[in-house]
mmCIF file of C-alpha atoms in Angstrom:
data_model
loop_
_atom_site.group_PDB
_atom_site.id
_atom_site.type_symbol
_atom_site.label_atom_id
_atom_site.label_comp_id
_atom_site.label_asym_id
_atom_site.label_seq_id
_atom_site.Cartn_x
_atom_site.Cartn_y
_atom_site.Cartn_z
ATOM 1 C CA UNK A 1 79.884 -21.969 8.742
ATOM 2 C CA UNK A 2 79.774 -25.191 6.870
ATOM 3 C CA UNK A 3 78.876 -26.808 10.137
ATOM 4 C CA UNK A 4 75.925 -24.474 10.552
ATOM 5 C CA UNK A 5 74.738 -25.060 7.033
ATOM 6 C CA UNK A 6 75.114 -28.732 7.513
ATOM 7 C CA UNK A 7 73.244 -28.654 10.687
ATOM 8 C CA UNK A 8 70.432 -26.466 9.345
ATOM 9 C CA UNK A 9 70.029 -28.748 6.301
ATOM 10 C CA UNK A 10 69.674 -31.857 8.440
ATOM 11 C CA UNK A 11 67.141 -30.150 10.777
ATOM 12 C CA UNK A 12 64.897 -28.619 8.097
ATOM 13 C CA UNK A 13 64.715 -31.440 5.678
ATOM 14 C CA UNK A 14 62.703 -33.878 7.737
ATOM 15 C CA UNK A 15 60.328 -31.091 8.632
ATOM 16 C CA UNK A 16 59.492 -30.466 4.969
ATOM 17 C CA UNK A 17 59.043 -34.151 4.434
ATOM 18 C CA UNK A 18 56.649 -34.444 7.380
ATOM 19 C CA UNK A 19 54.602 -31.414 6.285
ATOM 20 C CA UNK A 20 54.406 -33.032 2.696
ATOM 21 C CA UNK A 21 53.298 -36.318 4.306
ATOM 22 C CA UNK A 22 50.723 -34.641 6.466
ATOM 23 C CA UNK A 23 49.412 -32.686 3.531
ATOM 24 C CA UNK A 24 49.160 -35.786 1.409
ATOM 25 C CA UNK A 25 47.368 -37.664 4.259
ATOM 26 C CA UNK A 26 44.900 -34.780 4.792
ATOM 27 C CA UNK A 27 44.268 -34.550 1.089
ATOM 28 C CA UNK A 28 43.691 -38.272 0.942
ATOM 29 C CA UNK A 29 41.400 -38.105 3.924
ATOM 30 C CA UNK A 30 39.434 -35.299 2.503
ATOM 31 C CA UNK A 31 39.305 -37.047 -0.956
ATOM 32 C CA UNK A 32 38.023 -40.137 0.889
ATOM 33 C CA UNK A 33 35.384 -38.391 3.039
ATOM 34 C CA UNK A 34 34.254 -35.370 1.075
ATOM 35 C CA UNK A 35 31.549 -37.268 -0.673
ATOM 36 C CA UNK A 36 30.186 -38.500 2.686
ATOM 37 C CA UNK A 37 30.185 -35.047 4.127
ATOM 38 C CA UNK A 38 28.557 -33.521 1.104
ATOM 39 C CA UNK A 39 25.935 -36.253 1.093
ATOM 40 C CA UNK A 40 25.177 -35.822 4.803
ATOM 41 C CA UNK A 41 25.020 -31.977 4.475
ATOM 42 C CA UNK A 42 22.715 -32.211 1.551
ATOM 43 C CA UNK A 43 20.504 -34.738 3.463
ATOM 44 C CA UNK A 44 20.336 -32.513 6.458
ATOM 45 C CA UNK A 45 19.598 -29.442 4.401
ATOM 46 C CA UNK A 46 16.856 -31.265 2.569
ATOM 47 C CA UNK A 47 15.305 -32.518 5.861
ATOM 48 C CA UNK A 48 15.335 -28.914 7.313
ATOM 49 C CA UNK A 49 13.764 -27.471 4.118
ATOM 50 C CA UNK A 50 11.099 -30.265 4.072
ATOM 51 C CA UNK A 51 10.284 -29.825 7.764
ATOM 52 C CA UNK A 52 9.950 -26.035 7.486
ATOM 53 C CA UNK A 53 7.854 -26.146 4.326
ATOM 54 C CA UNK A 54 5.626 -28.990 5.785
ATOM 55 C CA UNK A 55 5.138 -27.067 9.061
ATOM 56 C CA UNK A 56 4.230 -23.886 7.205
ATOM 57 C CA UNK A 57 1.840 -25.628 4.890
ATOM 58 C CA UNK A 58 0.037 -27.482 7.711
ATOM 59 C CA UNK A 59 -0.190 -24.363 10.023
ATOM 60 C CA UNK A 60 -1.677 -22.355 7.094
ATOM 61 C CA UNK A 61 -4.193 -25.178 6.452
ATOM 62 C CA UNK A 62 -5.170 -25.174 10.116
ATOM 63 C CA UNK A 63 -5.538 -21.359 10.125
ATOM 64 C CA UNK A 64 -7.626 -21.402 6.991
ATOM 65 C CA UNK A 65 -9.884 -24.017 8.513
ATOM 66 C CA UNK A 66 -10.306 -22.074 11.664
ATOM 67 C CA UNK A 67 -11.088 -18.896 9.764
ATOM 68 C CA UNK A 68 -13.749 -20.664 7.643
ATOM 69 C CA UNK A 69 -15.337 -21.953 10.835
ATOM 70 C CA UNK A 70 -15.433 -18.294 12.174
ATOM 71 C CA UNK A 71 -16.874 -17.012 8.899
ATOM 72 C CA UNK A 72 -19.641 -19.595 8.939
ATOM 73 C CA UNK A 73 -20.491 -18.749 12.476
ATOM 74 C CA UNK A 74 -20.725 -15.080 11.745
ATOM 75 C CA UNK A 75 -22.886 -15.709 8.671
ATOM 76 C CA UNK A 76 -25.548 -17.537 10.715
ATOM 77 C CA UNK A 77 -25.330 -15.384 13.800
ATOM 78 C CA UNK A 78 -28.480 -13.315 14.279
ATOM 79 C CA UNK A 79 -30.636 -15.445 12.067
ATOM 80 C CA UNK A 80 -33.185 -18.112 12.910
ATOM 81 C CA UNK A 81 -30.549 -20.807 12.298
ATOM 82 C CA UNK A 82 -28.229 -19.007 14.626
ATOM 83 C CA UNK A 83 -30.641 -19.578 17.518
ATOM 84 C CA UNK A 84 -30.009 -23.294 17.084
ATOM 85 C CA UNK A 85 -26.213 -22.919 16.978
ATOM 86 C CA UNK A 86 -23.844 -21.479 19.454
ATOM 87 C CA UNK A 87 -23.036 -17.821 19.268
ATOM 88 C CA UNK A 88 -20.139 -16.356 17.255
ATOM 89 C CA UNK A 89 -17.957 -15.504 20.134
ATOM 90 C CA UNK A 90 -18.197 -18.947 21.569
ATOM 91 C CA UNK A 91 -17.348 -20.660 18.258
ATOM 92 C CA UNK A 92 -14.583 -18.130 17.662
ATOM 93 C CA UNK A 93 -12.844 -18.809 21.126
ATOM 94 C CA UNK A 94 -13.354 -22.485 20.828
ATOM 95 C CA UNK A 95 -11.959 -22.681 17.224
ATOM 96 C CA UNK A 96 -9.034 -20.426 18.176
ATOM 97 C CA UNK A 97 -8.194 -22.696 21.119
ATOM 98 C CA UNK A 98 -8.447 -25.845 19.024
ATOM 99 C CA UNK A 99 -6.289 -24.154 16.283
ATOM 100 C CA UNK A 100 -3.669 -23.186 18.780
ATOM 101 C CA UNK A 101 -3.483 -26.742 20.124
ATOM 102 C CA UNK A 102 -3.251 -28.241 16.649
ATOM 103 C CA UNK A 103 -0.487 -25.798 15.549
ATOM 104 C CA UNK A 104 1.512 -26.487 18.562
ATOM 105 C CA UNK A 105 1.155 -30.204 18.185
ATOM 106 C CA UNK A 106 1.931 -30.052 14.560
ATOM 107 C CA UNK A 107 5.152 -27.966 15.125
ATOM 108 C CA UNK A 108 6.355 -30.220 17.967
ATOM 109 C CA UNK A 109 5.845 -33.373 15.919
ATOM 110 C CA UNK A 110 7.329 -32.183 12.724
ATOM 111 C CA UNK A 111 10.405 -30.290 14.174
ATOM 112 C CA UNK A 112 11.011 -33.075 16.705
ATOM 113 C CA UNK A 113 11.079 -35.663 14.027
ATOM 114 C CA UNK A 114 13.373 -33.551 11.848
ATOM 115 C CA UNK A 115 15.767 -33.004 14.807
ATOM 116 C CA UNK A 116 15.909 -36.677 15.570
ATOM 117 C CA UNK A 117 16.549 -37.464 11.894
ATOM 118 C CA UNK A 118 19.419 -34.866 11.652
ATOM 119 C CA UNK A 119 21.105 -36.332 14.697
ATOM 120 C CA UNK A 120 20.844 -39.980 13.346
ATOM 121 C CA UNK A 121 22.531 -38.673 10.172
ATOM 122 C CA UNK A 122 25.376 -37.251 12.241
ATOM 123 C CA UNK A 123 25.842 -40.608 13.747
ATOM 124 C CA UNK A 124 25.035 -39.378 17.261
ATOM 125 C CA UNK A 125 23.789 -42.096 19.586
ATOM 126 C CA UNK A 126 20.165 -41.136 20.520
ATOM 127 C CA UNK A 127 19.752 -43.699 23.333
ATOM 128 C CA UNK A 128 21.456 -41.492 26.130
ATOM 129 C CA UNK A 129 19.634 -38.469 24.720
ATOM 130 C CA UNK A 130 16.159 -40.189 24.848
ATOM 131 C CA UNK A 131 16.879 -41.557 28.244
ATOM 132 C CA UNK A 132 17.685 -38.117 29.545
ATOM 133 C CA UNK A 133 14.657 -36.609 27.948
ATOM 134 C CA UNK A 134 12.436 -39.365 29.478
ATOM 135 C CA UNK A 135 13.905 -38.658 32.958
ATOM 136 C CA UNK A 136 13.506 -34.882 32.515
ATOM 137 C CA UNK A 137 9.913 -35.452 31.359
ATOM 138 C CA UNK A 138 9.090 -37.571 34.471
ATOM 139 C CA UNK A 139 10.620 -34.964 36.729
ATOM 140 C CA UNK A 140 8.713 -32.213 35.029
ATOM 141 C CA UNK A 141 5.547 -34.207 35.126
ATOM 142 C CA UNK A 142 5.820 -34.661 38.953
ATOM 143 C CA UNK A 143 6.798 -31.091 39.477
ATOM 144 C CA UNK A 144 4.138 -29.499 37.174
ATOM 145 C CA UNK A 145 1.432 -32.160 37.454
ATOM 146 C CA UNK A 146 -1.240 -29.660 38.331
ATOM 147 C CA UNK A 147 -0.404 -27.515 35.332
ATOM 148 C CA UNK A 148 -0.389 -30.601 33.083
ATOM 149 C CA UNK A 149 -3.730 -31.806 34.557
ATOM 150 C CA UNK A 150 -5.232 -28.225 33.860
ATOM 151 C CA UNK A 151 -3.935 -28.228 30.353
ATOM 152 C CA UNK A 152 -5.129 -31.744 29.454
ATOM 153 C CA UNK A 153 -8.514 -31.138 31.026
ATOM 154 C CA UNK A 154 -8.884 -27.851 29.120
ATOM 155 C CA UNK A 155 -7.973 -29.536 25.826
ATOM 156 C CA UNK A 156 -10.628 -32.220 26.298
ATOM 157 C CA UNK A 157 -13.213 -29.738 27.471
ATOM 158 C CA UNK A 158 -12.779 -27.613 24.396
ATOM 159 C CA UNK A 159 -12.590 -30.645 21.871
ATOM 160 C CA UNK A 160 -15.756 -32.185 23.561
ATOM 161 C CA UNK A 161 -17.530 -28.809 23.546
ATOM 162 C CA UNK A 162 -18.556 -29.294 27.143
ATOM 163 C CA UNK A 163 -19.345 -25.503 27.435
ATOM 164 C CA UNK A 164 -18.533 -22.284 25.700
ATOM 165 C CA UNK A 165 -18.774 -18.534 25.963
ATOM 166 C CA UNK A 166 -22.247 -17.433 26.853
ATOM 167 C CA UNK A 167 -23.265 -20.716 28.480
ATOM 168 C CA UNK A 168 -24.541 -20.764 32.098
ATOM 169 C CA UNK A 169 -22.875 -23.590 33.934
ATOM 170 C CA UNK A 170 -22.495 -25.083 37.342
ATOM 171 C CA UNK A 171 -18.866 -26.164 37.681
ATOM 172 C CA UNK A 172 -19.233 -27.348 41.390
ATOM 173 C CA UNK A 173 -16.631 -24.938 42.692
ATOM 174 C CA UNK A 174 -18.397 -22.016 41.117
ATOM 175 C CA UNK A 175 -21.465 -21.254 38.912
ATOM 176 C CA UNK A 176 -22.223 -18.478 36.478
ATOM 177 C CA UNK A 177 -21.938 -17.408 32.769
ATOM 178 C CA UNK A 178 -18.864 -18.392 30.883
ATOM 179 C CA UNK A 179 -17.062 -15.293 29.540
ATOM 180 C CA UNK A 180 -13.717 -16.866 28.445
ATOM 181 C CA UNK A 181 -12.495 -20.413 27.919
ATOM 182 C CA UNK A 182 -8.717 -21.128 28.123
ATOM 183 C CA UNK A 183 -6.548 -24.203 28.156
ATOM 184 C CA UNK A 184 -5.853 -23.748 31.830
ATOM 185 C CA UNK A 185 -8.415 -21.434 33.325
ATOM 186 C CA UNK A 186 -12.118 -20.831 32.643
ATOM 187 C CA UNK A 187 -13.639 -17.376 33.575
ATOM 188 C CA UNK A 188 -17.186 -17.285 34.982
ATOM 189 C CA UNK A 189 -19.292 -14.316 35.877
ATOM 190 C CA UNK A 190 -21.459 -14.944 38.970
ATOM 191 C CA UNK A 191 -24.942 -13.601 39.553
ATOM 192 C CA UNK A 192 -23.649 -10.558 41.427
ATOM 193 C CA UNK A 193 -21.157 -9.759 38.792
ATOM 194 C CA UNK A 194 -18.080 -11.290 40.339
ATOM 195 C CA UNK A 195 -15.560 -13.107 38.150
ATOM 196 C CA UNK A 196 -14.540 -16.601 39.096
ATOM 197 C CA UNK A 197 -11.197 -18.085 37.749
ATOM 198 C CA UNK A 198 -11.669 -21.860 37.732
ATOM 199 C CA UNK A 199 -8.786 -24.158 36.873
ATOM 200 C CA UNK A 200 -9.880 -26.750 34.492
ATOM 201 C CA UNK A 201 -8.214 -29.574 36.415
ATOM 202 C CA UNK A 202 -10.397 -28.730 39.487
ATOM 203 C CA UNK A 203 -13.625 -29.222 37.646
ATOM 204 C CA UNK A 204 -15.117 -32.705 38.494
ATOM 205 C CA UNK A 205 -18.577 -32.305 36.941
ATOM 206 C CA UNK A 206 -20.201 -29.668 34.894
ATOM 207 C CA UNK A 207 -23.887 -28.931 34.579
ATOM 208 C CA UNK A 208 -24.507 -26.958 31.452
ATOM 209 C CA UNK A 209 -27.788 -25.019 31.500
ATOM 210 C CA UNK A 210 -27.497 -23.678 28.003
ATOM 211 C CA UNK A 211 -27.192 -26.728 25.919
ATOM 212 C CA UNK A 212 -30.067 -28.830 24.405
ATOM 213 C CA UNK A 213 -33.262 -27.260 25.687
ATOM 214 C CA UNK A 214 -34.885 -25.909 28.768
ATOM 215 C CA UNK A 215 -38.273 -26.129 30.378
ATOM 216 C CA UNK A 216 -40.378 -23.224 31.582
ATOM 217 C CA UNK A 217 -42.745 -24.090 34.488
ATOM 218 C CA UNK A 218 -45.486 -21.675 35.689
ATOM 219 C CA UNK A 219 -47.885 -22.302 38.539
ATOM 220 C CA UNK A 220 -51.167 -20.510 38.306
ATOM 221 C CA UNK A 221 -53.284 -20.328 41.629
ATOM 222 C CA UNK A 222 -56.962 -20.003 41.194
ATOM 223 C CA UNK A 223 -59.902 -19.925 43.511
ATOM 224 C CA UNK A 224 -61.343 -23.314 44.631
ATOM 225 C CA UNK A 225 -64.819 -22.673 43.093
ATOM 226 C CA UNK A 226 -63.428 -21.788 39.593
ATOM 227 C CA UNK A 227 -64.312 -23.924 36.518
ATOM 228 C CA UNK A 228 -61.259 -25.940 35.582
ATOM 229 C CA UNK A 229 -62.198 -26.552 32.044
ATOM 230 C CA UNK A 230 -62.657 -22.835 31.495
ATOM 231 C CA UNK A 231 -59.274 -22.100 33.096
ATOM 232 C CA UNK A 232 -57.650 -24.732 30.953
ATOM 233 C CA UNK A 233 -59.138 -23.323 27.809
ATOM 234 C CA UNK A 234 -58.145 -19.758 28.668
ATOM 235 C CA UNK A 235 -54.573 -20.841 29.488
ATOM 236 C CA UNK A 236 -54.208 -22.749 26.200
ATOM 237 C CA UNK A 237 -55.544 -19.872 24.138
ATOM 238 C CA UNK A 238 -53.029 -17.503 25.796
ATOM 239 C CA UNK A 239 -50.205 -19.947 25.152
ATOM 240 C CA UNK A 240 -51.155 -20.442 21.535
ATOM 241 C CA UNK A 241 -51.335 -16.759 20.811
ATOM 242 C CA UNK A 242 -47.932 -16.301 22.479
ATOM 243 C CA UNK A 243 -46.365 -19.008 20.336
ATOM 244 C CA UNK A 244 -47.340 -17.176 17.065
ATOM 245 C CA UNK A 245 -45.777 -13.790 18.024
ATOM 246 C CA UNK A 246 -42.214 -12.570 17.714
ATOM 247 C CA UNK A 247 -39.860 -13.213 19.283
ATOM 248 C CA UNK A 248 -41.489 -15.978 21.314
ATOM 249 C CA UNK A 249 -42.142 -18.191 18.175
ATOM 250 C CA UNK A 250 -38.301 -18.781 18.060
ATOM 251 C CA UNK A 251 -37.871 -19.125 21.848
ATOM 252 C CA UNK A 252 -40.702 -21.644 22.235
ATOM 253 C CA UNK A 253 -39.643 -25.127 20.800
ATOM 254 C CA UNK A 254 -42.931 -26.676 21.684
ATOM 255 C CA UNK A 255 -46.559 -25.828 22.393
ATOM 256 C CA UNK A 256 -47.588 -24.473 25.843
ATOM 257 C CA UNK A 257 -49.024 -27.549 27.761
ATOM 258 C CA UNK A 258 -51.371 -27.500 30.712
ATOM 259 C CA UNK A 259 -50.118 -30.313 32.845
ATOM 260 C CA UNK A 260 -52.969 -30.317 35.307
ATOM 261 C CA UNK A 261 -53.539 -29.572 38.990
ATOM 262 C CA UNK A 262 -50.343 -29.465 41.045
ATOM 263 C CA UNK A 263 -52.062 -28.778 44.387
ATOM 264 C CA UNK A 264 -55.470 -28.569 45.823
ATOM 265 C CA UNK A 265 -56.368 -26.932 49.077
ATOM 266 C CA UNK A 266 -59.530 -25.646 50.839
ATOM 267 C CA UNK A 267 -59.010 -22.182 49.426
ATOM 268 C CA UNK A 268 -57.243 -22.652 46.039
ATOM 269 C CA UNK A 269 -56.094 -24.817 43.181
ATOM 270 C CA UNK A 270 -52.713 -24.640 41.533
ATOM 271 C CA UNK A 271 -52.524 -25.327 37.805
ATOM 272 C CA UNK A 272 -49.062 -26.031 36.324
ATOM 273 C CA UNK A 273 -48.088 -24.927 32.831
ATOM 274 C CA UNK A 274 -44.896 -26.138 30.987
ATOM 275 C CA UNK A 275 -43.322 -25.313 27.735
ATOM 276 C CA UNK A 276 -40.089 -26.352 26.066
ATOM 277 C CA UNK A 277 -37.874 -23.362 25.352
ATOM 278 C CA UNK A 278 -34.570 -22.409 23.804
ATOM 279 C CA UNK A 279 -31.596 -22.900 26.270
ATOM 280 C CA UNK A 280 -31.201 -19.911 28.582
ATOM 281 C CA UNK A 281 -34.622 -18.477 27.786
ATOM 282 C CA UNK A 282 -36.801 -20.227 30.252
ATOM 283 C CA UNK A 283 -36.933 -17.363 32.688
ATOM 284 C CA UNK A 284 -38.130 -14.861 30.142
ATOM 285 C CA UNK A 285 -40.737 -17.288 28.765
ATOM 286 C CA UNK A 286 -42.004 -17.737 32.349
ATOM 287 C CA UNK A 287 -42.476 -14.115 32.929
ATOM 288 C CA UNK A 288 -44.290 -13.553 29.598
ATOM 289 C CA UNK A 289 -46.521 -16.552 30.344
ATOM 290 C CA UNK A 290 -47.497 -15.228 33.665
ATOM 291 C CA UNK A 291 -48.213 -11.849 32.123
ATOM 292 C CA UNK A 292 -50.463 -13.236 29.425
ATOM 293 C CA UNK A 293 -52.239 -15.650 31.716
ATOM 294 C CA UNK A 294 -53.121 -12.896 34.026
ATOM 295 C CA UNK A 295 -54.560 -10.787 31.312
ATOM 296 C CA UNK A 296 -56.532 -13.739 29.843
ATOM 297 C CA UNK A 297 -57.885 -14.384 33.294
ATOM 298 C CA UNK A 298 -59.026 -10.859 33.824
ATOM 299 C CA UNK A 299 -60.832 -10.927 30.416
ATOM 300 C CA UNK A 300 -62.434 -14.275 31.112
ATOM 301 C CA UNK A 301 -63.527 -13.297 34.666
ATOM 302 C CA UNK A 302 -61.362 -16.004 36.381
ATOM 303 C CA UNK A 303 -60.355 -15.117 39.867
ATOM 304 C CA UNK A 304 -56.974 -15.940 41.283
ATOM 305 C CA UNK A 305 -56.308 -16.597 44.929
ATOM 306 C CA UNK A 306 -56.708 -13.507 47.042
ATOM 307 C CA UNK A 307 -58.371 -11.596 44.200
ATOM 308 C CA UNK A 308 -61.296 -9.209 44.788
ATOM 309 C CA UNK A 309 -64.792 -10.436 44.074
ATOM 310 C CA UNK A 310 -66.341 -9.628 40.757
ATOM 311 C CA UNK A 311 -68.795 -6.830 40.352
ATOM 312 C CA UNK A 312 -72.341 -7.922 41.160
ATOM 313 C CA UNK A 313 -71.155 -11.121 42.936
ATOM 314 C CA UNK A 314 -72.455 -11.454 46.521
ATOM 315 C CA UNK A 315 -69.980 -12.232 49.149
ATOM 316 C CA UNK A 316 -70.655 -15.393 51.041
ATOM 317 C CA UNK A 317 -72.451 -14.922 54.355
ATOM 318 C CA UNK A 318 -70.209 -15.304 57.347
ATOM 319 C CA UNK A 319 -71.941 -17.813 59.717
ATOM 320 C CA UNK A 320 -70.257 -16.268 62.753
ATOM 321 C CA UNK A 321 -71.306 -12.642 61.952
ATOM 322 C CA UNK A 322 -74.203 -12.812 64.557
ATOM 323 C CA UNK A 323 -72.384 -14.540 67.273
ATOM 324 C CA UNK A 324 -71.227 -12.720 70.359
ATOM 325 C CA UNK A 325 -67.631 -12.940 71.505
ATOM 326 C CA UNK A 326 -67.073 -15.743 74.147
ATOM 327 C CA UNK A 327 -67.209 -14.541 77.709
ATOM 328 C CA UNK A 328 -65.928 -16.231 80.848
ATOM 329 C CA UNK A 329 -69.381 -15.430 82.616
ATOM 330 C CA UNK A 330 -71.192 -17.662 80.162
ATOM 331 C CA UNK A 331 -69.840 -20.872 81.966
ATOM 332 C CA UNK A 332 -70.539 -20.571 85.745
ATOM 333 C CA UNK A 333 -68.651 -23.857 86.577
ATOM 334 C CA UNK A 334 -65.320 -22.520 85.309
ATOM 335 C CA UNK A 335 -62.793 -21.221 87.817
ATOM 336 C CA UNK A 336 -62.740 -17.825 86.230
ATOM 337 C CA UNK A 337 -66.458 -17.312 86.711
ATOM 338 C CA UNK A 338 -66.374 -18.550 90.263
ATOM 339 C CA UNK A 339 -63.639 -16.221 91.182
ATOM 340 C CA UNK A 340 -65.238 -13.290 89.442
ATOM 341 C CA UNK A 341 -68.668 -13.692 91.113
ATOM 342 C CA UNK A 342 -68.976 -11.936 94.620
ATOM 343 C CA UNK A 343 -70.259 -14.098 97.452
ATOM 344 C CA UNK A 344 -73.295 -12.407 99.101
ATOM 345 C CA UNK A 345 -73.657 -12.579 102.908
ATOM 346 C CA UNK A 346 -76.566 -14.569 104.187
ATOM 347 C CA UNK A 347 -79.843 -12.792 105.043
ATOM 348 C CA UNK A 348 -80.188 -11.485 108.564
ATOM 349 C CA UNK A 349 -76.674 -10.369 108.981
ATOM 350 C CA UNK A 350 -75.590 -13.658 110.681
ATOM 351 C CA UNK A 351 -72.359 -14.067 108.747
ATOM 352 C CA UNK A 352 -69.044 -15.374 110.335
ATOM 353 C CA UNK A 353 -66.762 -12.738 111.452
ATOM 354 C CA UNK A 354 -63.279 -13.956 110.251
ATOM 355 C CA UNK A 355 -61.655 -11.103 112.297
ATOM 356 C CA UNK A 356 -62.707 -12.767 115.654
#
């Protein structure tokens, strides 16, 4: 019994001392490092809080700026100033796309910077991580280069305002009216109502027919014997009257000009008219100009090509009216006349008998 007690005493005593040593070492280690941990934890917490607050403030500022842009566009839409600016839907989509890009870039920059700062506080070596991220970025760039190209092209198209909703454009691969502008795909509605989905990266050149101003050209054919000065004065009066009426006074950005004769033939003369118009309104202005010029010509008695003669005006005499139709008998030396004239037998009946 005493041997057991002695054995148990000798085996448990070192364990207690080791536990005490381990506890004292742990306490010392904690006492030596708790301040470092607390400092690092507070720094990490402060970085996260600052990053989230900064991200929220910047995103709200961007959203407020985009909302103000949309409100301004809606205020001028439908007014005289709105005719000089892009329509509200175009500005709304463009501003929303720009806001989405800015918010995404802001979140990526702020949160990425905060994450790298936290990792550096934790004494994590960032070199392998950055190298791996670079390799992954290169691989992703090669694998999704078309997607990246479409995205970057869409960003620059929107930022540079190359086109917008309501514009009529020729994108090379397709042409039509823009109904939606995205960062990757642009939707066009063709002349027959079809919808084209055009990837922004495939667009090499863009012809925008709705920016700046347009020109309306009208060719007026008149008879060759009409007075040009009277025709010019009549056309100018019709154009001036049109420029003073609604809604043409807003669609016409300049006076109607008579450029002069575009063509002269034996039967007609073509007078060309031009007018600077609001973008996308040239076709309507051309139709209205033709309508008014035709009415003005009818009032002034100016005849167009192919028109009926005026009342009381004598038609020009036809110099060939009294001439007979040409006949083959009128020229005896022709082969037709010789073959058509019968050969009479000689007098006295002494003709040659071909039967013999």
